[in-house]
Each structure stands twice: as structure tokens, then as C-alpha cells.
PDB file of C-alpha atoms in Angstrom:
ATOM      1  CA  UNK A   1       0.000   0.000   0.000  1.00  0.00           C
ATOM      2  CA  UNK A   2       2.864   2.353   0.808  1.00  0.00           C
ATOM      3  CA  UNK A   3       4.359   1.714  -2.658  1.00  0.00           C
ATOM      4  CA  UNK A   4       1.071   2.505  -4.323  1.00  0.00           C
ATOM      5  CA  UNK A   5       0.724   5.718  -2.303  1.00  0.00           C
ATOM      6  CA  UNK A   6       4.275   6.742  -3.205  1.00  0.00           C
ATOM      7  CA  UNK A   7       3.552   6.180  -6.927  1.00  0.00           C
ATOM      8  CA  UNK A   8       0.359   8.236  -6.673  1.00  0.00           C
ATOM      9  CA  UNK A   9       2.202  11.056  -4.904  1.00  0.00           C
ATOM     10  CA  UNK A  10       4.953  10.941  -7.530  1.00  0.00           C
ATOM     11  CA  UNK A  11       2.422  11.118 -10.363  1.00  0.00           C
ATOM     12  CA  UNK A  12       0.622  14.008  -8.647  1.00  0.00           C
ATOM     13  CA  UNK A  13       3.909  15.902  -8.214  1.00  0.00           C
ATOM     14  CA  UNK A  14       4.741  15.255 -11.879  1.00  0.00           C
ATOM     15  CA  UNK A  15       1.348  16.620 -12.932  1.00  0.00           C
ATOM     16  CA  UNK A  16       1.856  19.689 -10.759  1.00  0.00           C
ATOM     17  CA  UNK A  17       5.311  20.247 -12.293  1.00  0.00           C
ATOM     18  CA  UNK A  18       3.874  19.896 -15.797  1.00  0.00           C
ATOM     19  CA  UNK A  19       1.111  22.396 -14.999  1.00  0.00           C
ATOM     20  CA  UNK A  20       3.656  24.827 -13.597  1.00  0.00           C
ATOM     21  CA  UNK A  21       5.842  24.488 -16.694  1.00  0.00           C
ATOM     22  CA  UNK A  22       2.762  24.936 -18.887  1.00  0.00           C
ATOM     23  CA  UNK A  23       1.736  28.043 -16.940  1.00  0.00           C
ATOM     24  CA  UNK A  24       5.238  29.487 -17.324  1.00  0.00           C
ATOM     25  CA  UNK A  25       5.168  28.811 -21.071  1.00  0.00           C
ATOM     26  CA  UNK A  26       1.716  30.356 -21.425  1.00  0.00           C
ATOM     27  CA  UNK A  27       2.861  33.361 -19.418  1.00  0.00           C
ATOM     28  CA  UNK A  28       5.826  33.875 -21.744  1.00  0.00           C
ATOM     29  CA  UNK A  29       3.580  33.543 -24.794  1.00  0.00           C
ATOM     30  CA  UNK A  30       1.083  36.033 -23.331  1.00  0.00           C
ATOM     31  CA  UNK A  31       3.919  38.515 -22.795  1.00  0.00           C
ATOM     32  CA  UNK A  32       5.230  38.013 -26.318  1.00  0.00           C
ATOM     33  CA  UNK A  33       1.864  38.383 -28.072  1.00  0.00           C
ATOM     34  CA  UNK A  34       1.482  42.156 -27.370  1.00  0.00           C
ATOM     35  CA  UNK A  35       5.049  42.724 -28.575  1.00  0.00           C
ATOM     36  CA  UNK A  36       4.352  40.760 -31.761  1.00  0.00           C
ATOM     37  CA  UNK A  37       1.099  42.643 -32.386  1.00  0.00           C
ATOM     38  CA  UNK A  38       2.832  45.970 -31.765  1.00  0.00           C
ATOM     39  CA  UNK A  39       5.477  45.075 -34.354  1.00  0.00           C
ATOM     40  CA  UNK A  40       2.766  44.231 -36.873  1.00  0.00           C
ATOM     41  CA  UNK A  41       0.967  47.506 -36.140  1.00  0.00           C
ATOM     42  CA  UNK A  42       4.241  49.422 -36.433  1.00  0.00           C
ATOM     43  CA  UNK A  43       4.971  47.890 -39.832  1.00  0.00           C
ATOM     44  CA  UNK A  44       2.466  50.106 -41.651  1.00  0.00           C
ATOM     45  CA  UNK A  45       3.728  53.179 -39.766  1.00  0.00           C
ATOM     46  CA  UNK A  46       7.344  52.394 -40.620  1.00  0.00           C
ATOM     47  CA  UNK A  47       6.372  51.804 -44.254  1.00  0.00           C
ATOM     48  CA  UNK A  48       4.632  55.180 -44.389  1.00  0.00           C
ATOM     49  CA  UNK A  49       7.647  56.878 -42.823  1.00  0.00           C
ATOM     50  CA  UNK A  50       9.897  55.204 -45.399  1.00  0.00           C
ATOM     51  CA  UNK A  51       7.702  56.371 -48.276  1.00  0.00           C
ATOM     52  CA  UNK A  52       7.596  59.946 -46.968  1.00  0.00           C
ATOM     53  CA  UNK A  53      11.358  60.000 -46.411  1.00  0.00           C
ATOM     54  CA  UNK A  54      12.022  58.735 -49.948  1.00  0.00           C
ATOM     55  CA  UNK A  55       9.657  61.271 -51.478  1.00  0.00           C
ATOM     56  CA  UNK A  56      11.045  64.176 -49.459  1.00  0.00           C
ATOM     57  CA  UNK A  57      14.700  63.358 -50.096  1.00  0.00           C
ATOM     58  CA  UNK A  58      14.284  62.905 -53.868  1.00  0.00           C
ATOM     59  CA  UNK A  59      11.934  65.893 -54.143  1.00  0.00           C
ATOM     60  CA  UNK A  60      14.466  68.057 -52.319  1.00  0.00           C
ATOM     61  CA  UNK A  61      17.058  67.098 -54.922  1.00  0.00           C
ATOM     62  CA  UNK A  62      14.630  68.088 -57.698  1.00  0.00           C
ATOM     63  CA  UNK A  63      14.022  71.522 -56.191  1.00  0.00           C
ATOM     64  CA  UNK A  64      17.757  72.074 -55.995  1.00  0.00           C
ATOM     65  CA  UNK A  65      17.704  72.006 -59.799  1.00  0.00           C
ATOM     66  CA  UNK A  66      14.285  73.503 -60.575  1.00  0.00           C
ATOM     67  CA  UNK A  67      12.925  76.553 -58.704  1.00  0.00           C
ATOM     68  CA  UNK A  68       9.975  75.817 -56.461  1.00  0.00           C
ATOM     69  CA  UNK A  69       7.934  78.703 -57.868  1.00  0.00           C
ATOM     70  CA  UNK A  70       8.555  77.680 -61.478  1.00  0.00           C
ATOM     71  CA  UNK A  71       7.349  74.159 -60.763  1.00  0.00           C
ATOM     72  CA  UNK A  72       4.052  75.146 -59.148  1.00  0.00           C
ATOM     73  CA  UNK A  73       3.259  78.127 -61.402  1.00  0.00           C
ATOM     74  CA  UNK A  74       4.551  76.890 -64.746  1.00  0.00           C
ATOM     75  CA  UNK A  75       1.973  76.053 -67.428  1.00  0.00           C
ATOM     76  CA  UNK A  76       4.401  74.202 -69.705  1.00  0.00           C
ATOM     77  CA  UNK A  77       5.750  70.723 -69.084  1.00  0.00           C
ATOM     78  CA  UNK A  78       8.436  69.555 -71.531  1.00  0.00           C
ATOM     79  CA  UNK A  79      10.708  67.241 -69.568  1.00  0.00           C
ATOM     80  CA  UNK A  80      12.436  65.557 -72.538  1.00  0.00           C
ATOM     81  CA  UNK A  81      12.955  68.552 -74.863  1.00  0.00           C
ATOM     82  CA  UNK A  82      16.227  70.320 -75.593  1.00  0.00           C
ATOM     83  CA  UNK A  83      15.149  73.144 -73.289  1.00  0.00           C
ATOM     84  CA  UNK A  84      13.184  71.282 -70.625  1.00  0.00           C
ATOM     85  CA  UNK A  85      10.463  73.006 -68.624  1.00  0.00           C
ATOM     86  CA  UNK A  86       8.885  71.575 -65.493  1.00  0.00           C
ATOM     87  CA  UNK A  87       5.540  73.198 -64.781  1.00  0.00           C
ATOM     88  CA  UNK A  88       3.150  70.955 -62.876  1.00  0.00           C
ATOM     89  CA  UNK A  89      -0.035  72.925 -63.643  1.00  0.00           C
ATOM     90  CA  UNK A  90      -0.881  70.881 -66.804  1.00  0.00           C
ATOM     91  CA  UNK A  91      -0.802  67.702 -64.714  1.00  0.00           C
ATOM     92  CA  UNK A  92      -2.853  69.300 -61.939  1.00  0.00           C
ATOM     93  CA  UNK A  93      -5.383  70.480 -64.494  1.00  0.00           C
ATOM     94  CA  UNK A  94      -5.680  67.001 -66.008  1.00  0.00           C
ATOM     95  CA  UNK A  95      -6.018  65.367 -62.587  1.00  0.00           C
ATOM     96  CA  UNK A  96      -8.623  67.811 -61.296  1.00  0.00           C
ATOM     97  CA  UNK A  97     -10.618  67.780 -64.539  1.00  0.00           C
ATOM     98  CA  UNK A  98     -10.799  63.993 -64.776  1.00  0.00           C
ATOM     99  CA  UNK A  99     -11.713  63.711 -61.078  1.00  0.00           C
ATOM    100  CA  UNK A 100     -14.489  66.301 -61.373  1.00  0.00           C
ATOM    101  CA  UNK A 101     -15.950  64.542 -64.418  1.00  0.00           C
ATOM    102  CA  UNK A 102     -15.811  61.240 -62.561  1.00  0.00           C
ATOM    103  CA  UNK A 103     -17.605  62.667 -59.535  1.00  0.00           C
ATOM    104  CA  UNK A 104     -20.260  64.314 -61.715  1.00  0.00           C
ATOM    105  CA  UNK A 105     -21.063  60.804 -62.925  1.00  0.00           C
ATOM    106  CA  UNK A 106     -20.512  58.799 -59.740  1.00  0.00           C
ATOM    107  CA  UNK A 107     -21.962  61.076 -57.045  1.00  0.00           C
ATOM    108  CA  UNK A 108     -25.589  61.362 -58.246  1.00  0.00           C
ATOM    109  CA  UNK A 109     -25.842  57.803 -59.558  1.00  0.00           C
ATOM    110  CA  UNK A 110     -24.157  56.307 -56.503  1.00  0.00           C
ATOM    111  CA  UNK A 111     -26.301  58.314 -54.106  1.00  0.00           C
ATOM    112  CA  UNK A 112     -29.533  57.438 -55.937  1.00  0.00           C
ATOM    113  CA  UNK A 113     -28.539  53.778 -55.938  1.00  0.00           C
ATOM    114  CA  UNK A 114     -27.852  53.956 -52.198  1.00  0.00           C
ATOM    115  CA  UNK A 115     -31.237  55.579 -51.541  1.00  0.00           C
ATOM    116  CA  UNK A 116     -33.007  52.900 -53.545  1.00  0.00           C
ATOM    117  CA  UNK A 117     -31.192  50.036 -51.818  1.00  0.00           C
ATOM    118  CA  UNK A 118     -31.671  51.499 -48.351  1.00  0.00           C
ATOM    119  CA  UNK A 119     -35.224  52.846 -48.500  1.00  0.00           C
ATOM    120  CA  UNK A 120     -37.122  51.354 -51.430  1.00  0.00           C
ATOM    121  CA  UNK A 121     -35.712  47.940 -52.371  1.00  0.00           C
ATOM    122  CA  UNK A 122     -37.133  44.817 -50.791  1.00  0.00           C
ATOM    123  CA  UNK A 123     -34.723  42.501 -48.920  1.00  0.00           C
ATOM    124  CA  UNK A 124     -34.755  40.020 -51.815  1.00  0.00           C
ATOM    125  CA  UNK A 125     -33.967  42.717 -54.368  1.00  0.00           C
ATOM    126  CA  UNK A 126     -31.244  44.177 -52.131  1.00  0.00           C
ATOM    127  CA  UNK A 127     -29.544  40.803 -51.807  1.00  0.00           C
ATOM    128  CA  UNK A 128     -29.298  40.561 -55.587  1.00  0.00           C
ATOM    129  CA  UNK A 129     -28.708  44.168 -56.656  1.00  0.00           C
ATOM    130  CA  UNK A 130     -26.064  45.178 -54.101  1.00  0.00           C
ATOM    131  CA  UNK A 131     -23.646  42.285 -54.842  1.00  0.00           C
ATOM    132  CA  UNK A 132     -24.216  42.804 -58.572  1.00  0.00           C
ATOM    133  CA  UNK A 133     -23.375  46.491 -58.191  1.00  0.00           C
ATOM    134  CA  UNK A 134     -20.270  45.722 -56.178  1.00  0.00           C
ATOM    135  CA  UNK A 135     -19.030  43.413 -58.940  1.00  0.00           C
ATOM    136  CA  UNK A 136     -18.034  46.554 -60.837  1.00  0.00           C
ATOM    137  CA  UNK A 137     -15.418  47.203 -58.141  1.00  0.00           C
ATOM    138  CA  UNK A 138     -13.724  43.901 -59.002  1.00  0.00           C
ATOM    139  CA  UNK A 139     -13.160  44.722 -62.671  1.00  0.00           C
ATOM    140  CA  UNK A 140      -9.443  45.449 -63.349  1.00  0.00           C
ATOM    141  CA  UNK A 141      -8.806  49.096 -64.125  1.00  0.00           C
ATOM    142  CA  UNK A 142      -6.920  48.215 -67.303  1.00  0.00           C
ATOM    143  CA  UNK A 143     -10.170  46.725 -68.606  1.00  0.00           C
ATOM    144  CA  UNK A 144     -11.908  50.006 -67.837  1.00  0.00           C
ATOM    145  CA  UNK A 145      -9.130  51.810 -69.684  1.00  0.00           C
ATOM    146  CA  UNK A 146      -9.569  49.827 -72.875  1.00  0.00           C
ATOM    147  CA  UNK A 147     -13.345  50.120 -72.496  1.00  0.00           C
ATOM    148  CA  UNK A 148     -12.964  53.907 -72.414  1.00  0.00           C
ATOM    149  CA  UNK A 149     -10.598  53.948 -75.379  1.00  0.00           C
ATOM    150  CA  UNK A 150     -12.289  51.439 -77.686  1.00  0.00           C
ATOM    151  CA  UNK A 151     -15.987  51.910 -76.849  1.00  0.00           C
ATOM    152  CA  UNK A 152     -16.787  55.104 -74.948  1.00  0.00           C
ATOM    153  CA  UNK A 153     -14.593  57.437 -77.010  1.00  0.00           C
ATOM    154  CA  UNK A 154     -15.934  56.236 -80.426  1.00  0.00           C
ATOM    155  CA  UNK A 155     -19.461  56.472 -79.037  1.00  0.00           C
ATOM    156  CA  UNK A 156     -18.933  60.036 -77.798  1.00  0.00           C
ATOM    157  CA  UNK A 157     -17.381  61.078 -81.106  1.00  0.00           C
ATOM    158  CA  UNK A 158     -20.713  60.302 -82.763  1.00  0.00           C
ATOM    159  CA  UNK A 159     -22.230  63.129 -80.705  1.00  0.00           C
ATOM    160  CA  UNK A 160     -19.147  65.355 -80.242  1.00  0.00           C
ATOM    161  CA  UNK A 161     -17.377  65.563 -83.638  1.00  0.00           C
ATOM    162  CA  UNK A 162     -14.479  67.619 -82.253  1.00  0.00           C
ATOM    163  CA  UNK A 163     -13.582  65.005 -79.650  1.00  0.00           C
ATOM    164  CA  UNK A 164     -10.012  63.781 -80.040  1.00  0.00           C
ATOM    165  CA  UNK A 165      -9.088  60.099 -80.118  1.00  0.00           C
ATOM    166  CA  UNK A 166      -7.487  60.549 -76.699  1.00  0.00           C
ATOM    167  CA  UNK A 167      -9.272  62.999 -74.435  1.00  0.00           C
ATOM    168  CA  UNK A 168     -10.040  63.632 -70.771  1.00  0.00           C
ATOM    169  CA  UNK A 169     -13.832  63.320 -71.060  1.00  0.00           C
ATOM    170  CA  UNK A 170     -13.981  59.600 -71.836  1.00  0.00           C
ATOM    171  CA  UNK A 171     -11.700  58.363 -69.016  1.00  0.00           C
ATOM    172  CA  UNK A 172     -13.451  60.744 -66.613  1.00  0.00           C
ATOM    173  CA  UNK A 173     -16.824  59.161 -67.399  1.00  0.00           C
ATOM    174  CA  UNK A 174     -15.463  55.635 -67.079  1.00  0.00           C
ATOM    175  CA  UNK A 175     -13.739  56.481 -63.797  1.00  0.00           C
ATOM    176  CA  UNK A 176     -17.116  57.670 -62.560  1.00  0.00           C
ATOM    177  CA  UNK A 177     -18.638  54.311 -63.505  1.00  0.00           C
ATOM    178  CA  UNK A 178     -15.843  52.585 -61.630  1.00  0.00           C
ATOM    179  CA  UNK A 179     -16.418  54.694 -58.489  1.00  0.00           C
ATOM    180  CA  UNK A 180     -20.214  54.184 -58.387  1.00  0.00           C
ATOM    181  CA  UNK A 181     -20.034  50.932 -56.337  1.00  0.00           C
ATOM    182  CA  UNK A 182     -17.829  52.576 -53.695  1.00  0.00           C
ATOM    183  CA  UNK A 183     -20.159  55.547 -53.192  1.00  0.00           C
ATOM    184  CA  UNK A 184     -23.307  53.419 -53.387  1.00  0.00           C
ATOM    185  CA  UNK A 185     -22.069  50.808 -50.914  1.00  0.00           C
ATOM    186  CA  UNK A 186     -20.675  53.240 -48.326  1.00  0.00           C
ATOM    187  CA  UNK A 187     -23.669  55.571 -48.563  1.00  0.00           C
ATOM    188  CA  UNK A 188     -26.097  52.658 -48.279  1.00  0.00           C
ATOM    189  CA  UNK A 189     -24.297  51.414 -45.180  1.00  0.00           C
ATOM    190  CA  UNK A 190     -24.528  54.894 -43.644  1.00  0.00           C
ATOM    191  CA  UNK A 191     -28.255  55.139 -44.406  1.00  0.00           C
ATOM    192  CA  UNK A 192     -28.968  51.648 -43.117  1.00  0.00           C
ATOM    193  CA  UNK A 193     -27.324  52.525 -39.806  1.00  0.00           C
ATOM    194  CA  UNK A 194     -29.888  55.292 -39.165  1.00  0.00           C
ATOM    195  CA  UNK A 195     -32.147  54.062 -36.315  1.00  0.00           C
ATOM    196  CA  UNK A 196     -35.495  52.708 -37.412  1.00  0.00           C
ATOM    197  CA  UNK A 197     -37.209  54.753 -34.693  1.00  0.00           C
ATOM    198  CA  UNK A 198     -36.311  57.977 -36.513  1.00  0.00           C
ATOM    199  CA  UNK A 199     -38.048  56.758 -39.645  1.00  0.00           C
ATOM    200  CA  UNK A 200     -41.101  55.547 -37.714  1.00  0.00           C
ATOM    201  CA  UNK A 201     -41.377  58.881 -35.900  1.00  0.00           C
ATOM    202  CA  UNK A 202     -41.430  60.725 -39.229  1.00  0.00           C
ATOM    203  CA  UNK A 203     -43.997  58.297 -40.637  1.00  0.00           C
ATOM    204  CA  UNK A 204     -46.104  58.858 -37.532  1.00  0.00           C
ATOM    205  CA  UNK A 205     -46.174  62.585 -38.302  1.00  0.00           C
ATOM    206  CA  UNK A 206     -47.571  61.857 -41.764  1.00  0.00           C
ATOM    207  CA  UNK A 207     -44.381  62.128 -43.807  1.00  0.00           C
ATOM    208  CA  UNK A 208     -44.090  60.247 -47.076  1.00  0.00           C
ATOM    209  CA  UNK A 209     -41.209  57.883 -47.870  1.00  0.00           C
ATOM    210  CA  UNK A 210     -39.549  60.539 -50.021  1.00  0.00           C
ATOM    211  CA  UNK A 211     -39.841  63.135 -47.250  1.00  0.00           C
ATOM    212  CA  UNK A 212     -38.441  60.691 -44.700  1.00  0.00           C
ATOM    213  CA  UNK A 213     -35.520  59.955 -47.003  1.00  0.00           C
ATOM    214  CA  UNK A 214     -34.830  63.601 -47.791  1.00  0.00           C
ATOM    215  CA  UNK A 215     -35.405  65.169 -44.382  1.00  0.00           C
ATOM    216  CA  UNK A 216     -34.509  62.393 -41.925  1.00  0.00           C
ATOM    217  CA  UNK A 217     -32.323  59.641 -43.387  1.00  0.00           C
ATOM    218  CA  UNK A 218     -29.963  61.698 -45.552  1.00  0.00           C
ATOM    219  CA  UNK A 219     -29.246  64.367 -42.869  1.00  0.00           C
ATOM    220  CA  UNK A 220     -28.645  61.652 -40.264  1.00  0.00           C
ATOM    221  CA  UNK A 221     -26.303  59.742 -42.584  1.00  0.00           C
ATOM    222  CA  UNK A 222     -24.666  62.831 -44.074  1.00  0.00           C
ATOM    223  CA  UNK A 223     -21.264  62.279 -42.490  1.00  0.00           C
ATOM    224  CA  UNK A 224     -21.022  58.810 -44.050  1.00  0.00           C
ATOM    225  CA  UNK A 225     -22.269  60.084 -47.411  1.00  0.00           C
ATOM    226  CA  UNK A 226     -19.735  62.915 -47.466  1.00  0.00           C
ATOM    227  CA  UNK A 227     -16.979  60.473 -46.506  1.00  0.00           C
ATOM    228  CA  UNK A 228     -17.967  58.213 -49.414  1.00  0.00           C
ATOM    229  CA  UNK A 229     -17.785  61.187 -51.797  1.00  0.00           C
ATOM    230  CA  UNK A 230     -14.333  62.201 -50.592  1.00  0.00           C
ATOM    231  CA  UNK A 231     -13.090  58.615 -50.820  1.00  0.00           C
ATOM    232  CA  UNK A 232     -14.454  58.521 -54.349  1.00  0.00           C
ATOM    233  CA  UNK A 233     -12.558  61.703 -55.233  1.00  0.00           C
ATOM    234  CA  UNK A 234      -9.369  60.278 -53.731  1.00  0.00           C
ATOM    235  CA  UNK A 235      -9.886  57.105 -55.767  1.00  0.00           C
ATOM    236  CA  UNK A 236     -10.298  59.159 -58.928  1.00  0.00           C
ATOM    237  CA  UNK A 237      -7.207  61.269 -58.185  1.00  0.00           C
ATOM    238  CA  UNK A 238      -5.079  58.160 -57.712  1.00  0.00           C
ATOM    239  CA  UNK A 239      -6.393  56.259 -60.738  1.00  0.00           C
ATOM    240  CA  UNK A 240      -3.625  55.318 -63.169  1.00  0.00           C
ATOM    241  CA  UNK A 241      -4.459  52.826 -65.904  1.00  0.00           C
ATOM    242  CA  UNK A 242      -7.684  54.378 -67.217  1.00  0.00           C
ATOM    243  CA  UNK A 243      -6.163  57.809 -67.768  1.00  0.00           C
ATOM    244  CA  UNK A 244      -2.888  56.364 -69.052  1.00  0.00           C
ATOM    245  CA  UNK A 245      -4.683  54.434 -71.791  1.00  0.00           C
ATOM    246  CA  UNK A 246      -7.561  56.742 -72.719  1.00  0.00           C
ATOM    247  CA  UNK A 247      -6.417  60.313 -72.002  1.00  0.00           C
ATOM    248  CA  UNK A 248      -3.087  60.244 -73.820  1.00  0.00           C
ATOM    249  CA  UNK A 249       0.196  61.834 -72.836  1.00  0.00           C
ATOM    250  CA  UNK A 250      -0.239  65.371 -74.177  1.00  0.00           C
ATOM    251  CA  UNK A 251       0.575  67.819 -71.414  1.00  0.00           C
ATOM    252  CA  UNK A 252      -2.034  70.460 -72.217  1.00  0.00           C
ATOM    253  CA  UNK A 253      -2.974  73.221 -69.835  1.00  0.00           C
ATOM    254  CA  UNK A 254      -6.523  73.756 -71.039  1.00  0.00           C
ATOM    255  CA  UNK A 255     -10.127  73.744 -69.909  1.00  0.00           C
ATOM    256  CA  UNK A 256     -11.263  71.955 -73.076  1.00  0.00           C
ATOM    257  CA  UNK A 257     -12.351  68.461 -72.020  1.00  0.00           C
ATOM    258  CA  UNK A 258     -12.381  67.238 -75.623  1.00  0.00           C
ATOM    259  CA  UNK A 259      -8.584  67.484 -75.841  1.00  0.00           C
ATOM    260  CA  UNK A 260      -5.920  65.087 -74.669  1.00  0.00           C
ATOM    261  CA  UNK A 261      -4.597  65.827 -71.175  1.00  0.00           C
ATOM    262  CA  UNK A 262      -2.256  64.039 -68.816  1.00  0.00           C
ATOM    263  CA  UNK A 263      -2.740  63.414 -65.116  1.00  0.00           C
ATOM    264  CA  UNK A 264      -0.101  63.149 -62.424  1.00  0.00           C
ATOM    265  CA  UNK A 265      -0.380  59.368 -62.225  1.00  0.00           C
ATOM    266  CA  UNK A 266      -0.096  59.019 -66.008  1.00  0.00           C
ATOM    267  CA  UNK A 267       3.054  61.171 -65.970  1.00  0.00           C
ATOM    268  CA  UNK A 268       4.583  58.923 -63.311  1.00  0.00           C
ATOM    269  CA  UNK A 269       3.887  55.910 -65.546  1.00  0.00           C
ATOM    270  CA  UNK A 270       5.471  57.702 -68.504  1.00  0.00           C
ATOM    271  CA  UNK A 271       8.645  58.635 -66.624  1.00  0.00           C
ATOM    272  CA  UNK A 272       9.068  55.160 -65.148  1.00  0.00           C
ATOM    273  CA  UNK A 273       8.772  53.681 -68.652  1.00  0.00           C
ATOM    274  CA  UNK A 274      12.526  53.997 -69.155  1.00  0.00           C
ATOM    275  CA  UNK A 275      12.956  57.310 -71.001  1.00  0.00           C
ATOM    276  CA  UNK A 276      14.480  59.082 -68.004  1.00  0.00           C
ATOM    277  CA  UNK A 277      18.001  58.224 -66.870  1.00  0.00           C
ATOM    278  CA  UNK A 278      18.548  57.682 -63.171  1.00  0.00           C
ATOM    279  CA  UNK A 279      19.844  60.846 -61.529  1.00  0.00           C
ATOM    280  CA  UNK A 280      18.569  63.176 -64.246  1.00  0.00           C
ATOM    281  CA  UNK A 281      16.220  66.088 -63.610  1.00  0.00           C
ATOM    282  CA  UNK A 282      13.426  64.219 -65.394  1.00  0.00           C
ATOM    283  CA  UNK A 283      13.969  61.302 -63.043  1.00  0.00           C
ATOM    284  CA  UNK A 284      13.714  63.518 -59.971  1.00  0.00           C
ATOM    285  CA  UNK A 285      10.613  65.213 -61.387  1.00  0.00           C
ATOM    286  CA  UNK A 286       8.896  61.860 -60.913  1.00  0.00           C
ATOM    287  CA  UNK A 287       9.276  62.239 -57.143  1.00  0.00           C
ATOM    288  CA  UNK A 288       8.219  65.885 -57.183  1.00  0.00           C
ATOM    289  CA  UNK A 289       4.985  64.965 -58.964  1.00  0.00           C
ATOM    290  CA  UNK A 290       4.507  61.985 -56.624  1.00  0.00           C
ATOM    291  CA  UNK A 291       4.967  64.261 -53.594  1.00  0.00           C
ATOM    292  CA  UNK A 292       2.425  66.699 -55.043  1.00  0.00           C
ATOM    293  CA  UNK A 293      -0.015  63.832 -55.510  1.00  0.00           C
ATOM    294  CA  UNK A 294       0.667  62.611 -51.967  1.00  0.00           C
ATOM    295  CA  UNK A 295       0.014  66.037 -50.439  1.00  0.00           C
ATOM    296  CA  UNK A 296      -3.075  66.495 -52.623  1.00  0.00           C
ATOM    297  CA  UNK A 297      -4.555  63.192 -51.443  1.00  0.00           C
ATOM    298  CA  UNK A 298      -3.590  63.882 -47.820  1.00  0.00           C
ATOM    299  CA  UNK A 299      -5.420  67.213 -47.903  1.00  0.00           C
ATOM    300  CA  UNK A 300      -8.494  65.495 -49.327  1.00  0.00           C
ATOM    301  CA  UNK A 301      -8.464  62.935 -46.505  1.00  0.00           C
ATOM    302  CA  UNK A 302      -8.040  65.652 -43.865  1.00  0.00           C
ATOM    303  CA  UNK A 303     -10.929  67.554 -45.428  1.00  0.00           C
ATOM    304  CA  UNK A 304     -13.049  64.398 -45.315  1.00  0.00           C
ATOM    305  CA  UNK A 305     -12.317  63.939 -41.610  1.00  0.00           C
ATOM    306  CA  UNK A 306     -13.137  67.575 -40.878  1.00  0.00           C
ATOM    307  CA  UNK A 307     -16.384  67.582 -42.867  1.00  0.00           C
ATOM    308  CA  UNK A 308     -17.511  64.227 -41.461  1.00  0.00           C
ATOM    309  CA  UNK A 309     -16.828  65.386 -37.903  1.00  0.00           C
ATOM    310  CA  UNK A 310     -18.661  68.664 -38.505  1.00  0.00           C
ATOM    311  CA  UNK A 311     -21.778  66.973 -39.888  1.00  0.00           C
ATOM    312  CA  UNK A 312     -21.671  64.330 -37.166  1.00  0.00           C
ATOM    313  CA  UNK A 313     -21.695  67.055 -34.512  1.00  0.00           C
ATOM    314  CA  UNK A 314     -24.576  68.899 -36.204  1.00  0.00           C
ATOM    315  CA  UNK A 315     -26.775  65.832 -36.653  1.00  0.00           C
TER     316      UNK A 315
END
């Protein structure tokens, strides 16, 4: 009996030792997990810092060769000519024009689609229409680019005889079509999050569905709707393949949307195509344009945060 008791005590002590070792191991793992997660979270921050440092350092080198004022006030961009000129205004004009055209297409259609899905569509219809609409977001942008160049532009030339083969109007319209799912989905989510009690209170006062949508749902969801618009603009500003294929590479500073214009992203693609030697002024202009695009997009995001916060406080 004593031998059996000793074996039982030994096995109990062994189990206790194993539990203690397991607790120590789990404690070490628990202490390491926050460190590991912090490193993962810091990765995106470090990447952003690296991007900003690269842009700033190369842009600084560019402005050692080209005056700052000439770059931001010049209306002529001829980087590969015998007498090169580096004015960024033609690229800014192309970027702003294409983005405005895109938003003129995407904003009303996307908002109307969101209103229909949120307030008028039945659950069965919503389950079919919303995924079908979001399929547009999965189409590669190069497909949109060729669609703009081979279908939309010839179609528009039937109605606008003076439209050039490469122009800013066609890619702007197609970019708007591409952005519609983003605005529709985000706006619909914002409208769906409005409490049902607010709708029922308005209905109880005798309001129609249109009045409830216009006077209750949209004001309550305005911060989300504005955020979707600003994200759509940022998406249009950063679009590359559509404008590269369909808008051409002519660096025009013009308000004529029927002419070929180049955006900042399309210029970056052109410079990285191999025509600019490393260390040349044309090469460094790539980073100056990229920094301008970065600051432009950053300001848009800050504006979106400010506007969304303002509307959220008001409503």
C-alpha cells in the first residue's frame, strides 16, 4: 500500500510540475503576443515613414535644380525637350478635370442607388442588386481603360465631332462608372445605420417615404455620405491605368475636355517607362509629382475627416 501511495504522490507531483511548466510557457507567450502585435501595427507606420522619407529626399534634390515657384506656377511641361520646362499645372489640371468629371457621374448615380437600396428595395432585391453592383469594383482598371478607349470614345465622337481620339472626357466618365459601387455601398451602409425609430417617428407625423428619405435619413447619414464622396474623389485622383490608356500623354494646360490631357499618375507611368536616366532632372521630377499627388490626397483625406466630424456634430 505504501508503494502505491508513493507512486500516486509521484504522479501528482509530476502533474503539478507539468502544470507549472505549462503556466510558465503560457505566461511567456502572453507577454510576447502584445510585442508581436505591436510590431505588426508598427509595420504600416514604418512603411509610411519610409515612403515619406524617400519622397522628401528625392523631391528636395529636384528643387535644388528647378525653382519651387517655377514648378508650381509653370503652365508648360516639356521634360524631354532640348530646353526642358517643369511646370506641374498641366498635370494638376488634367487630374482635377478627370476627377471632377468622374464625380459628376458617380456622385448622383451612386447616391440614388444607395437611396433605392436602403429605402425602397425589398430585402430580396437588395440581396441581388447590391452584390451585382459591387461586382463593378472587381473589374481590373486596365479593362476600364480599354473600355474607355475602344468603346466610350468612339461612341462620344458620334455626338461630339471635335472630340479627339485621346481625351479627358472619356476616361473621366469611365472612372465615374468605376467609383459608383464605392459611393453606393458606403452611402447605403450609412443610411442603413440610421435608427429605425427615426423613420417611424417621421412616418407617424404623416411624412411620405420621399420626405423621410430627404429630411430624416440623408441628414442623419450625411457624415457617411460625405466620406464616401471624398473617398471617391481620392480614388479618382489616384487612378492610373484608365487615364494612361484613354487620355493620352499630351501635357495640355486647357479647360477643353475634348482634348488630350495628362494626369499626375499618367506622368509617373510615362517617366518610369525607361525614357528618363537615373539621376537626371526628369527622373527627380517623378518624385516631385509623386509628392504633389501625396500632399493632394492627404489634404483630401483631412478635409473628409473635418467635414464628417462637422456633420456628425450637427446631426
